[in-house]
Short mmCIF file of C-alpha atoms and ligand atoms in Angstrom, two decimals:
data_model
loop_
_atom_site.label_atom_id
_atom_site.label_comp_id
_atom_site.label_asym_id
_atom_site.label_seq_id
_atom_site.Cartn_x
_atom_site.Cartn_y
_atom_site.Cartn_z
CA MET A 239 -102.58 165.35 -98.63
CA LYS A 240 -102.44 166.46 -102.28
CA TYR A 241 -100.40 169.58 -102.96
CA VAL A 242 -101.78 171.28 -106.08
CA THR A 243 -100.79 174.51 -107.80
CA THR A 244 -103.06 174.63 -110.86
CA LYS A 245 -106.79 175.08 -111.38
CA ALA A 246 -106.82 171.93 -113.52
CA GLU A 247 -105.34 169.76 -110.75
CA LEU A 248 -107.77 171.21 -108.23
CA GLU A 249 -110.70 170.61 -110.57
CA ALA A 250 -109.71 166.96 -111.05
CA GLU A 251 -109.87 166.39 -107.27
CA ARG A 252 -113.06 168.37 -106.95
CA LEU A 253 -114.84 166.39 -109.72
CA ASN A 254 -113.97 163.10 -108.04
CA TRP A 255 -115.52 164.24 -104.79
CA GLU A 256 -118.59 165.62 -106.57
CA LYS A 257 -119.12 162.23 -108.16
CA ASP A 258 -118.99 160.64 -104.71
CA GLY A 259 -121.31 163.24 -103.14
CA LYS A 260 -118.69 164.42 -100.62
CA THR A 261 -119.17 167.63 -98.65
CA VAL A 262 -116.33 170.13 -98.83
CA GLY A 263 -115.00 172.60 -96.27
CA PHE A 264 -112.71 175.37 -97.51
CA VAL A 265 -110.21 177.47 -95.55
CA PRO A 266 -108.70 180.35 -97.56
CA THR A 267 -105.44 181.73 -96.15
CA MET A 268 -102.38 183.74 -97.11
CA GLY A 269 -100.11 181.21 -95.40
CA ALA A 270 -97.51 181.50 -92.61
CA LEU A 271 -99.94 179.24 -90.78
CA HIS A 272 -100.44 179.56 -87.03
CA GLU A 273 -102.93 178.25 -84.44
CA GLY A 274 -105.59 180.70 -85.73
CA HIS A 275 -105.50 179.09 -89.16
CA LEU A 276 -105.23 175.60 -87.66
CA SER A 277 -108.38 176.19 -85.59
CA LEU A 278 -110.24 176.87 -88.85
CA ILE A 279 -108.83 173.74 -90.50
CA ARG A 280 -109.81 171.64 -87.47
CA LYS A 281 -113.37 173.00 -87.56
CA ALA A 282 -113.59 172.33 -91.30
CA ARG A 283 -112.21 168.81 -90.69
CA THR A 284 -114.95 167.96 -88.18
CA GLU A 285 -117.82 169.39 -90.25
CA ASN A 286 -117.06 168.12 -93.79
CA ASP A 287 -115.99 164.99 -95.66
CA MET A 288 -113.16 166.77 -97.47
CA VAL A 289 -111.05 169.82 -96.61
CA ILE A 290 -109.36 172.23 -99.02
CA VAL A 291 -106.92 174.84 -97.70
CA SER A 292 -105.57 177.54 -100.01
CA ILE A 293 -102.43 179.59 -99.55
CA PHE A 294 -102.29 182.63 -101.79
CA VAL A 295 -100.85 186.03 -100.97
CA ASN A 296 -103.30 187.99 -103.08
CA PRO A 297 -101.64 191.01 -104.72
CA LEU A 298 -105.05 192.57 -105.48
CA GLN A 299 -105.79 193.25 -101.81
CA PHE A 300 -102.52 195.07 -101.08
CA GLY A 301 -102.10 198.79 -101.68
CA PRO A 302 -98.99 200.08 -103.49
CA ASP A 303 -97.25 201.07 -100.23
CA GLU A 304 -98.28 197.98 -98.29
CA ASP A 305 -96.38 194.86 -97.26
CA TYR A 306 -97.03 192.47 -100.19
CA ASP A 307 -93.30 191.72 -100.60
CA ALA A 308 -92.59 191.55 -96.87
CA TYR A 309 -95.63 189.35 -96.11
CA PRO A 310 -94.30 186.21 -94.29
CA ARG A 311 -93.97 183.17 -96.56
CA THR A 312 -93.21 179.81 -94.87
CA ILE A 313 -94.47 177.26 -97.37
CA ASP A 314 -92.50 174.20 -96.18
CA MET A 315 -93.71 174.60 -92.63
CA ASP A 316 -97.25 175.34 -93.88
CA LYS A 317 -97.34 172.10 -95.88
CA ALA A 318 -96.37 170.06 -92.81
CA LEU A 319 -98.95 171.82 -90.58
CA ALA A 320 -101.78 171.54 -93.11
CA GLU A 321 -101.04 167.84 -93.60
CA LYS A 322 -100.92 167.20 -89.85
CA GLU A 323 -104.41 168.71 -89.45
CA GLY A 324 -105.85 166.37 -92.06
CA THR A 325 -106.12 168.70 -95.06
CA ASP A 326 -107.06 166.75 -98.19
CA VAL A 327 -105.97 169.30 -100.77
CA LEU A 328 -103.57 172.22 -100.27
CA PHE A 329 -104.04 174.64 -103.17
CA VAL A 330 -101.08 177.00 -103.63
CA PRO A 331 -101.48 178.75 -106.98
CA PRO A 332 -98.83 181.07 -108.41
CA VAL A 333 -100.08 184.60 -109.11
CA ALA A 334 -100.35 183.92 -112.87
CA GLU A 335 -102.73 181.02 -112.20
CA MET A 336 -105.20 183.30 -110.42
CA TYR A 337 -104.60 186.41 -112.53
CA PRO A 338 -103.43 185.22 -115.96
CA GLN A 339 -103.80 188.36 -118.00
CA PRO A 340 -104.22 192.03 -117.09
CA PRO A 341 -106.44 194.02 -117.00
CA TYR A 342 -108.31 192.27 -114.19
CA ASN A 343 -112.03 192.35 -113.61
CA LYS A 344 -112.83 192.96 -109.98
CA VAL A 345 -115.76 192.55 -107.63
CA SER A 346 -116.80 195.90 -106.18
CA VAL A 347 -118.04 195.68 -102.60
CA ILE A 348 -119.68 198.80 -101.26
CA LYS A 349 -121.53 197.52 -98.19
CA GLY A 350 -119.69 198.08 -94.90
CA THR A 351 -116.43 199.03 -96.60
CA ASP A 352 -116.40 202.77 -95.87
CA VAL A 353 -115.19 202.27 -92.28
CA LEU A 354 -112.32 200.55 -90.41
CA CYS A 355 -109.88 198.74 -92.75
CA GLY A 356 -112.00 199.58 -95.80
CA LYS A 357 -111.46 203.27 -95.12
CA SER A 358 -107.74 202.95 -94.34
CA ARG A 359 -106.99 200.53 -97.17
CA PRO A 360 -108.91 201.77 -100.23
CA GLY A 361 -109.65 198.92 -102.65
CA HIS A 362 -108.57 196.27 -100.12
CA PHE A 363 -111.97 194.62 -99.83
CA ASP A 364 -112.54 194.66 -103.59
CA GLY A 365 -109.33 192.64 -103.78
CA VAL A 366 -110.46 190.29 -101.01
CA ALA A 367 -113.94 189.81 -102.52
CA THR A 368 -112.46 189.19 -105.98
CA VAL A 369 -110.08 186.47 -104.85
CA VAL A 370 -112.59 184.90 -102.46
CA LEU A 371 -115.18 184.71 -105.26
CA LYS A 372 -112.63 183.12 -107.59
CA LEU A 373 -111.55 180.67 -104.90
CA PHE A 374 -115.18 179.78 -104.10
CA LEU A 375 -115.85 179.10 -107.78
CA LEU A 376 -112.75 176.91 -108.03
CA THR A 377 -113.29 174.98 -104.80
CA ARG A 378 -117.13 174.98 -104.75
CA PRO A 379 -117.27 174.43 -100.98
CA ASN A 380 -120.36 173.62 -98.93
CA ARG A 381 -118.84 175.59 -96.06
CA ALA A 382 -116.07 178.19 -95.91
CA TYR A 383 -114.26 179.14 -92.72
CA PHE A 384 -113.03 182.61 -91.75
CA GLY A 385 -111.57 184.07 -88.55
CA GLN A 386 -113.45 186.64 -86.50
CA LYS A 387 -110.14 188.53 -86.09
CA ASP A 388 -110.89 189.86 -89.57
CA ALA A 389 -114.49 190.69 -88.63
CA GLN A 390 -115.01 193.26 -91.38
CA GLN A 391 -113.81 190.67 -93.90
CA VAL A 392 -116.39 188.19 -92.55
CA ALA A 393 -119.14 190.82 -92.93
CA VAL A 394 -118.02 191.68 -96.49
CA VAL A 395 -117.83 188.03 -97.55
CA LYS A 396 -121.22 187.21 -95.98
CA ASN A 397 -122.78 190.17 -97.82
CA MET A 398 -121.23 189.06 -101.10
CA VAL A 399 -122.46 185.48 -100.64
CA ASN A 400 -125.93 186.74 -99.81
CA ASP A 401 -126.16 189.35 -102.57
CA PHE A 402 -124.76 187.09 -105.31
CA HIS A 403 -126.68 183.98 -104.14
CA LEU A 404 -123.49 181.95 -103.77
CA PRO A 405 -124.27 178.43 -102.57
CA VAL A 406 -121.84 178.37 -99.64
CA GLU A 407 -122.25 178.69 -95.89
CA VAL A 408 -119.80 181.18 -94.39
CA ILE A 409 -118.69 180.20 -90.91
CA ALA A 410 -116.91 182.64 -88.61
CA SER A 411 -114.65 181.23 -85.94
CA PRO A 412 -113.33 182.88 -82.73
CA THR A 413 -109.99 184.70 -82.59
CA ILE A 414 -107.15 182.57 -81.24
CA ARG A 415 -104.77 184.53 -79.01
CA GLU A 416 -101.28 184.27 -77.58
CA LYS A 417 -101.08 183.79 -73.79
CA ASP A 418 -100.75 187.56 -73.27
CA GLY A 419 -103.89 188.27 -75.33
CA LEU A 420 -102.29 189.33 -78.62
CA ALA A 421 -104.36 187.97 -81.52
CA MET A 422 -102.33 185.48 -83.54
CA SER A 423 -101.46 186.91 -86.92
CA SER A 424 -98.93 186.04 -89.59
CA ARG A 425 -97.75 189.65 -89.45
CA ASN A 426 -96.70 189.27 -85.79
CA LYS A 427 -93.51 187.78 -87.27
CA ASN A 428 -92.69 191.23 -88.66
CA LEU A 429 -92.74 192.96 -85.25
CA THR A 430 -89.48 193.93 -83.52
CA SER A 431 -89.13 192.48 -80.00
CA GLU A 432 -90.05 195.86 -78.46
CA GLU A 433 -93.09 196.14 -80.72
CA ARG A 434 -94.12 192.59 -79.85
CA GLU A 435 -94.12 193.57 -76.17
CA ASP A 436 -96.20 196.66 -76.58
CA ALA A 437 -98.59 195.06 -79.12
CA THR A 438 -100.48 193.47 -76.19
CA THR A 439 -101.85 196.91 -75.41
CA LEU A 440 -104.08 196.62 -78.49
CA PHE A 441 -106.19 193.86 -76.94
CA SER A 442 -106.05 195.34 -73.43
CA HIS A 443 -107.55 198.59 -74.73
CA LEU A 444 -110.35 196.69 -76.45
CA LYS A 445 -111.00 194.92 -73.13
CA ILE A 446 -111.17 198.23 -71.24
CA ALA A 447 -113.65 199.57 -73.78
CA GLU A 448 -115.65 196.33 -73.49
CA ASP A 449 -115.78 196.65 -69.68
CA ARG A 450 -116.89 200.27 -69.94
CA LEU A 451 -119.68 199.35 -72.38
CA ARG A 452 -120.77 196.44 -70.23
CA SER A 453 -120.97 198.73 -67.20
CA GLY A 454 -123.39 200.98 -69.03
CA GLU A 455 -121.22 203.63 -70.73
CA THR A 456 -123.45 205.31 -73.32
CA ASN A 457 -121.27 208.15 -74.63
CA ILE A 458 -119.68 206.17 -77.47
CA THR A 459 -117.92 209.14 -79.08
CA GLU A 460 -116.25 210.09 -75.82
CA LEU A 461 -115.30 206.47 -75.05
CA GLU A 462 -113.74 206.05 -78.52
CA ALA A 463 -111.79 209.29 -78.16
CA GLU A 464 -110.56 208.39 -74.68
CA MET A 465 -109.50 204.86 -75.68
CA LYS A 466 -107.77 206.17 -78.78
CA ARG A 467 -105.78 208.71 -76.74
CA SER A 468 -104.85 206.10 -74.17
CA LEU A 469 -103.80 203.58 -76.87
CA HIS A 470 -101.74 206.26 -78.59
CA ASN A 471 -99.87 206.94 -75.32
CA ALA A 472 -99.34 203.24 -74.60
CA THR A 473 -97.66 202.18 -77.85
CA SER A 474 -94.81 203.03 -80.20
CA GLY A 475 -97.18 202.13 -83.05
CA THR A 476 -99.53 204.57 -84.74
CA VAL A 477 -103.23 204.18 -84.02
CA ASP A 478 -104.94 203.85 -87.38
CA TYR A 479 -108.44 203.59 -85.88
CA LEU A 480 -110.32 202.62 -82.77
CA GLU A 481 -114.04 202.53 -83.45
CA ILE A 482 -117.18 201.23 -81.83
CA LEU A 483 -119.81 200.27 -84.40
CA SER A 484 -122.98 198.27 -84.80
CA PHE A 485 -122.21 194.69 -85.93
CA PRO A 486 -122.56 193.25 -88.55
CA SER A 487 -123.87 196.34 -90.36
CA LEU A 488 -120.81 198.41 -89.31
CA THR A 489 -122.80 201.61 -88.90
CA LYS A 490 -122.35 204.31 -86.26
CA GLU A 491 -125.99 203.92 -85.33
CA LEU A 492 -126.14 200.93 -82.94
CA LYS A 493 -129.01 199.15 -84.69
CA ASP A 494 -127.88 195.50 -84.54
CA LYS A 495 -127.90 193.15 -81.56
CA GLN A 496 -124.10 193.28 -81.39
CA VAL A 497 -121.43 195.94 -81.15
CA ILE A 498 -117.87 195.68 -82.43
CA ILE A 499 -114.96 197.46 -80.78
CA ALA A 500 -112.26 197.37 -83.45
CA ALA A 501 -108.79 198.84 -83.66
CA ALA A 502 -105.77 198.87 -85.96
CA LEU A 503 -102.19 199.69 -85.01
CA GLN A 504 -99.45 200.39 -87.53
CA PHE A 505 -95.96 199.32 -86.41
CA SER A 506 -92.74 199.80 -88.36
CA LYS A 507 -93.24 196.73 -90.58
CA ALA A 508 -96.62 195.33 -89.54
CA ARG A 509 -100.14 196.61 -89.31
CA LEU A 510 -102.15 194.70 -86.69
CA ILE A 511 -105.91 194.58 -86.26
CA ASP A 512 -108.09 193.20 -83.50
CA ASN A 513 -111.66 193.42 -82.26
CA ILE A 514 -114.12 192.35 -79.62
CA ILE A 515 -117.77 191.72 -80.45
CA ILE A 516 -120.31 191.97 -77.65
CA ASP A 517 -124.06 191.45 -77.36
CA ILE A 518 -126.09 194.48 -76.37
N1 ATP B 227 -105.85 184.59 -84.54
C1 ATP B 227 -106.73 184.11 -85.38
N2 ATP B 227 -107.79 183.40 -84.93
C2 ATP B 227 -108.71 182.91 -85.79
N3 ATP B 227 -108.65 183.05 -87.12
C3 ATP B 227 -107.61 183.74 -87.62
C4 ATP B 227 -106.60 184.30 -86.79
N4 ATP B 227 -105.70 184.92 -87.57
C5 ATP B 227 -106.12 184.78 -88.84
N5 ATP B 227 -107.26 184.07 -88.87
C6 ATP B 227 -108.07 183.77 -90.05
O1 ATP B 227 -107.34 182.99 -90.97
C7 ATP B 227 -107.77 183.28 -92.30
C8 ATP B 227 -106.56 183.59 -93.11
O2 ATP B 227 -105.96 184.78 -92.62
P1 ATP B 227 -104.52 185.26 -93.00
O3 ATP B 227 -103.83 184.20 -93.77
O4 ATP B 227 -104.57 186.63 -93.55
O5 ATP B 227 -103.81 185.27 -91.60
P2 ATP B 227 -103.54 186.39 -90.61
O6 ATP B 227 -102.77 185.79 -89.51
O7 ATP B 227 -104.82 187.12 -90.36
O8 ATP B 227 -102.57 187.31 -91.34
P3 ATP B 227 -102.46 188.85 -91.27
O9 ATP B 227 -101.12 189.05 -90.71
O10 ATP B 227 -102.66 189.13 -92.71
O11 ATP B 227 -103.53 189.43 -90.42
C9 ATP B 227 -108.70 184.49 -92.19
O12 ATP B 227 -110.03 184.03 -92.23
C10 ATP B 227 -108.36 185.03 -90.83
O13 ATP B 227 -109.42 185.75 -90.23
C1 PAF B 228 -109.51 185.61 -97.16
C2 PAF B 228 -108.11 185.85 -97.72
C3 PAF B 228 -107.36 184.54 -97.80
C4 PAF B 228 -108.28 186.38 -99.14
O1 PAF B 228 -107.04 186.64 -99.71
C5 PAF B 228 -107.35 186.87 -96.89
O2 PAF B 228 -107.93 188.12 -96.92
C6 PAF B 228 -107.08 186.42 -95.49
O3 PAF B 228 -106.13 185.63 -95.36
O4 PAF B 228 -107.79 186.81 -94.55
N1 BAL B 229 -106.10 188.73 -92.98
C1 BAL B 229 -106.22 189.97 -93.66
C2 BAL B 229 -105.62 190.02 -95.00
C3 BAL B 229 -104.88 191.29 -95.25
O1 BAL B 229 -104.55 192.00 -94.31
O2 BAL B 229 -104.57 191.59 -96.40
#
């Protein structure tokens, strides 16, 4: 595995592969790798000749009171894990390599960003779209792999790719969970042991809502309100949102063939999100 930190080093690798007609799979991450990330790398490994993984904690997608500084950083372990999964290039740019000179131009994403995390974290998805576009242009992948845990992110990135005619296939991969159902997330490291125990209630509430929908519940507003109240009572965290929306359009009106039940819980030092997507 090549460990590269500059655009020039990455480009040198990329040009070699281009010359040889190799296909490229790309897995963007913010590091502190876990089985969720590794599942994406494994998928990329089986579907492409070459695999690029990036680790970059992107300041542009964090709000001023968010956890940019406290975000887990475990680069030595990440290098070993990425190498073990057969990554060809691990791209770990310093902030100045991605954002050399302020002020920064940004991509503005307005589709599907007025709900869920987009509503709670203003500007977050502009930051995500900006860095993902830059990373796509640097890595020029045939396929890029994202986790369904961040379902709104997948929808935003797919819309951007579609609207800007970017020549990349965006592939969404299922959420990998701990044995007790908690979605794996780098931020789980920032939970206290009590918070870790009660974090499982996030997924169990999504499951209850799923069961209710599957058994024919049609009063979505009432179901959301009930689930939100119950989640509030079951956790020491603060319920940021629990919403049931059409997927992938993320509208209240259930116009797509799928529905997303999504929730976010804010704990003392970690904000966790999770969702279940079901066919209707
Ligand atoms: N449990 C998971 N299963 C599948 N994919 C995941 C999982 N967790 C993260 N991913 C995906 O890995 C990619 C990189 O995510 P990121 O580095 O932010 O990790 P994270 O664990 O989601 O961290 P965070 O604590 O920020 O939520 C994203 O596409 C994300 O959706
Ligand atoms: C896609 C991403 C790497 C962009 O910074 C990030 O939002 C993430 O890790 O999900
Ligand atoms: N995986 C989501 C990135 C973020 O929360 O900033």
